[in-house]
Short mmCIF file of C-alpha atoms and ligand atoms in Angstrom, two decimals:
data_model
loop_
_atom_site.label_atom_id
_atom_site.label_comp_id
_atom_site.label_asym_id
_atom_site.label_seq_id
_atom_site.Cartn_x
_atom_site.Cartn_y
_atom_site.Cartn_z
CA UNK I 1 -7.12 24.54 -1.97
CA UNK I 2 -5.37 22.22 -4.39
CA UNK I 3 -4.18 19.34 -2.24
CA UNK I 4 -2.13 16.19 -2.50
CA UNK I 5 -0.72 13.54 -0.19
CA UNK I 6 2.98 12.80 -0.60
CA UNK I 7 6.08 11.35 0.94
CA UNK I 8 8.39 14.28 1.66
CA UNK I 9 11.35 11.90 2.24
CA UNK I 10 12.73 14.59 4.56
CA UNK I 11 13.00 12.57 7.77
CA UNK I 12 16.29 13.22 9.64
CA UNK I 13 17.50 9.72 8.77
CA UNK I 14 17.17 10.59 5.08
CA UNK I 15 19.40 13.64 5.24
CA UNK I 16 22.40 12.05 3.48
CA UNK I 17 20.24 10.38 0.81
CA UNK I 18 18.34 13.60 0.20
CA UNK I 19 21.51 15.67 -0.07
CA UNK I 20 22.88 13.24 -2.64
CA UNK I 21 19.61 13.40 -4.58
CA UNK I 22 19.72 17.21 -4.54
CA UNK I 23 23.34 17.17 -5.76
CA UNK I 24 22.32 14.88 -8.61
CA UNK I 25 19.33 17.13 -9.35
CA UNK I 26 21.65 20.16 -9.65
CA UNK I 27 23.83 18.31 -12.15
CA UNK I 28 20.95 17.66 -14.55
CA UNK I 29 20.88 20.27 -17.21
CA UNK I 30 19.48 20.86 -20.64
CA UNK I 31 15.90 20.04 -21.39
CA UNK I 32 12.95 20.98 -19.17
CA UNK I 33 12.40 22.99 -15.99
CA UNK I 34 13.93 21.88 -12.69
CA UNK I 35 11.57 21.28 -9.77
CA UNK I 36 12.64 23.42 -6.75
CA UNK I 37 14.70 21.32 -4.30
CA UNK I 38 12.20 22.00 -1.52
CA UNK I 39 9.39 20.55 -3.66
CA UNK I 40 11.01 17.15 -4.31
CA UNK I 41 8.50 14.52 -3.14
CA UNK I 42 6.74 11.31 -4.09
CA UNK I 43 3.04 11.92 -4.79
CA UNK I 44 0.73 9.35 -3.18
CA UNK I 45 -2.63 10.86 -4.14
CA UNK I 46 -3.51 14.05 -6.03
CA UNK I 47 -6.83 15.32 -4.65
CA UNK I 48 -7.32 18.41 -6.81
CA UNK I 49 -9.38 21.37 -5.51
CA UNK I 50 -10.76 20.51 -2.07
CA UNK I 51 -13.08 22.87 -0.14
CA UNK I 52 -11.54 24.17 3.13
CA UNK I 53 -14.52 22.71 4.99
CA UNK I 54 -13.28 19.19 4.17
CA UNK I 55 -9.79 19.70 5.57
CA UNK I 56 -10.26 18.49 9.14
CA UNK I 57 -12.24 15.40 8.09
CA UNK I 58 -9.54 14.65 5.53
CA UNK I 59 -6.83 14.89 8.18
CA UNK I 60 -8.79 12.71 10.57
CA UNK I 61 -9.33 10.04 7.91
CA UNK I 62 -5.64 10.00 6.96
CA UNK I 63 -4.62 9.85 10.65
CA UNK I 64 -6.71 6.71 11.06
CA UNK I 65 -4.73 4.73 8.51
CA UNK I 66 -2.53 2.38 10.48
CA UNK I 67 0.08 1.27 7.97
CA UNK I 68 3.67 0.31 8.73
CA UNK I 69 6.75 2.35 7.92
CA UNK I 70 8.87 1.06 5.03
CA UNK I 71 11.89 1.96 2.99
CA UNK I 72 12.42 2.76 -0.67
CA UNK I 73 15.54 2.20 -2.74
CA UNK I 74 16.10 4.18 -5.90
CA UNK I 75 16.62 2.32 -9.15
CA UNK I 76 17.52 5.15 -11.51
CA UNK I 77 16.22 8.12 -13.46
CA UNK I 78 13.79 7.79 -16.35
CA UNK I 79 12.32 10.17 -18.87
CA UNK I 80 8.60 9.64 -19.42
CA UNK I 81 6.57 10.74 -22.36
CA UNK I 82 3.24 11.04 -20.53
CA UNK I 83 3.66 13.30 -18.56
CA UNK I 84 6.88 14.70 -20.03
CA UNK I 85 9.09 14.48 -16.97
CA UNK I 86 12.46 13.21 -15.82
CA UNK I 87 11.95 11.31 -12.57
CA UNK I 88 13.57 9.03 -10.03
CA UNK I 89 12.11 5.53 -9.96
CA UNK I 90 12.41 2.79 -7.32
CA UNK I 91 13.61 -0.75 -7.16
CA UNK I 92 10.83 -3.15 -6.11
CA UNK I 93 8.78 -0.69 -4.06
CA UNK I 94 7.03 -2.59 -1.22
CA UNK I 95 3.32 -3.49 -1.43
CA UNK I 96 2.60 -1.25 1.60
CA UNK I 97 3.46 1.81 -0.53
CA UNK I 98 0.74 0.82 -3.02
CA UNK I 99 -1.68 0.16 -0.13
CA UNK I 100 -0.96 3.60 1.30
CA UNK I 101 -1.49 5.31 -2.06
CA UNK I 102 -4.67 3.32 -2.69
CA UNK I 103 -6.13 4.22 0.71
CA UNK I 104 -5.29 7.90 0.30
CA UNK I 105 -6.75 7.97 -3.20
CA UNK I 106 -10.06 6.61 -1.95
CA UNK I 107 -10.63 8.20 1.46
CA UNK I 108 -14.41 8.33 2.02
CA UNK I 109 -14.26 12.08 2.68
CA UNK I 110 -12.65 12.92 -0.69
CA UNK I 111 -11.73 10.75 -3.64
CA UNK I 112 -8.58 11.59 -5.55
CA UNK I 113 -8.81 12.85 -9.09
CA UNK I 114 -9.16 9.88 -11.42
CA UNK I 115 -5.82 9.27 -13.07
CA UNK I 116 -5.55 7.42 -16.35
CA UNK I 117 -2.15 6.07 -15.30
CA UNK I 118 -1.62 3.33 -12.74
CA UNK I 119 0.20 4.55 -9.61
CA UNK I 120 3.90 4.42 -10.47
CA UNK I 121 6.03 5.69 -7.58
CA UNK I 122 8.40 8.43 -8.71
CA UNK I 123 10.01 11.71 -7.73
CA UNK I 124 9.77 14.30 -10.48
CA UNK I 125 13.03 16.16 -11.05
CA UNK I 126 12.27 18.08 -14.23
CA UNK I 127 9.05 18.93 -16.06
CA UNK I 128 8.49 19.72 -19.72
CA UNK I 129 11.13 17.30 -20.96
CA UNK I 130 10.07 17.11 -24.61
CA UNK I 131 13.28 15.84 -26.09
CA UNK I 132 14.91 13.27 -23.85
CA UNK I 133 18.02 13.19 -26.04
CA UNK I 134 18.61 16.82 -25.04
CA UNK I 135 18.85 15.91 -21.35
CA UNK I 136 22.12 14.60 -20.06
CA UNK I 137 21.34 11.90 -17.47
CA UNK I 138 24.32 10.70 -15.44
CA UNK I 139 23.74 7.46 -13.47
CA UNK I 140 21.99 8.05 -10.13
CA UNK I 141 23.86 6.58 -7.14
CA UNK I 142 21.56 4.08 -5.36
CA UNK I 143 19.94 5.57 -2.26
CA UNK I 144 17.60 4.14 0.34
CA UNK I 145 14.99 6.38 1.97
CA UNK I 146 13.22 5.52 5.22
CA UNK I 147 9.51 6.36 4.98
CA UNK I 148 8.13 6.92 8.47
CA UNK I 149 5.58 9.60 7.67
CA UNK I 150 3.65 11.21 4.87
CA UNK I 151 2.17 14.65 4.49
CA UNK I 152 -0.83 16.57 3.19
CA UNK I 153 0.42 19.36 0.93
CA UNK I 154 -1.13 22.42 -0.70
CA UNK I 155 -0.07 23.27 -4.23
CA UNK I 156 -0.70 26.82 -5.48
CA UNK I 157 -3.66 26.91 -7.88
CA UNK I 158 -2.58 30.18 -9.47
CA UNK I 159 1.02 30.94 -10.42
CA UNK I 160 0.37 34.67 -10.06
CA UNK I 161 -0.92 34.53 -6.45
CA UNK I 162 1.35 36.84 -4.45
CA UNK I 163 0.69 35.13 -1.13
CA UNK I 164 2.37 31.87 -2.30
CA UNK I 165 5.70 31.01 -0.62
CA UNK I 166 8.50 31.00 -3.21
CA UNK I 167 12.14 30.01 -3.43
CA UNK I 168 14.82 32.56 -4.27
CA UNK I 169 14.21 32.01 -7.99
CA UNK I 170 10.57 32.99 -7.55
CA UNK I 171 9.28 29.45 -8.04
CA UNK I 172 6.14 28.53 -6.07
CA UNK I 173 6.70 26.14 -3.16
CA UNK I 174 4.34 23.50 -1.82
CA UNK I 175 3.15 23.91 1.76
CA UNK I 176 2.99 20.95 4.11
CA UNK I 177 -0.30 21.37 6.02
CA UNK I 178 -0.05 18.26 8.17
CA UNK I 179 2.17 15.24 8.68
CA UNK I 180 1.02 11.72 9.53
CA UNK I 181 3.12 8.98 11.13
CA UNK I 182 3.32 5.45 9.81
CA UNK I 183 3.42 2.78 12.53
P1 2AM O 1 4.15 14.41 -9.95
O1 2AM O 1 3.81 13.70 -8.69
O2 2AM O 1 4.31 13.51 -11.11
O3 2AM O 1 5.29 15.32 -9.78
C1 2AM O 1 1.24 18.50 -7.02
O4 2AM O 1 0.75 19.12 -8.15
C2 2AM O 1 1.73 17.12 -7.33
O5 2AM O 1 0.65 16.26 -7.69
C3 2AM O 1 2.74 17.07 -8.46
O6 2AM O 1 3.87 16.51 -7.91
C4 2AM O 1 2.13 16.22 -9.54
O7 2AM O 1 2.88 15.34 -10.30
C5 2AM O 1 1.01 15.49 -8.82
N1 2AM O 1 -0.15 15.34 -9.72
C6 2AM O 1 -0.72 14.17 -10.06
N2 2AM O 1 -1.78 14.37 -10.85
C7 2AM O 1 -1.87 15.70 -11.05
C8 2AM O 1 -2.76 16.54 -11.81
N3 2AM O 1 -3.79 16.04 -12.51
N4 2AM O 1 -2.54 17.87 -11.79
C9 2AM O 1 -1.52 18.40 -11.09
N5 2AM O 1 -0.65 17.66 -10.35
C10 2AM O 1 -0.82 16.32 -10.33
#
């Protein structure tokens, strides 16, 4: 299974902030492919292909992390060149977010795929944005998200797999396998 840890930002207290983010997301048009609403998340650690036999040890290791809950305030939307995405970024993300990502990237049971980029918290909205001038980016209203839990998600390895859950446009959806509470 191709796995990653992420903040789903879908706690009940985030409902208004999430709805506003989704509305903004629907207004973006032009360049690139929109991420399905249900897949909006902040990746903490991308693990790559992990054998099923490692799953329970991975969950146990992540459950043992005792890190405090925190909040995240959006700063705006940026277009990056590497990877070519449009994404939400955050204003002064707290050190505990970086601690959480670091711990999840280096769990003894499975180390995350080495990434050439430093961890930069973001929520990808559109992929394949090759020409940023072709994407109309209205200002993003500032939103604060409470982060009280994170999840372990499965991402489909093959786009043609018929057993993958999909949205009504046929786009593959991530599956949350387990959620973990912050303190
Ligand atoms: P993103 O966080 O920038 O959107 C599942 O594929 C998630 O893991 C995606 O959200 C993706 O990017 C993130 N990810 C990080 N490194 C990846 C990699 N090497 N391959 C695929 N996805 C990766």
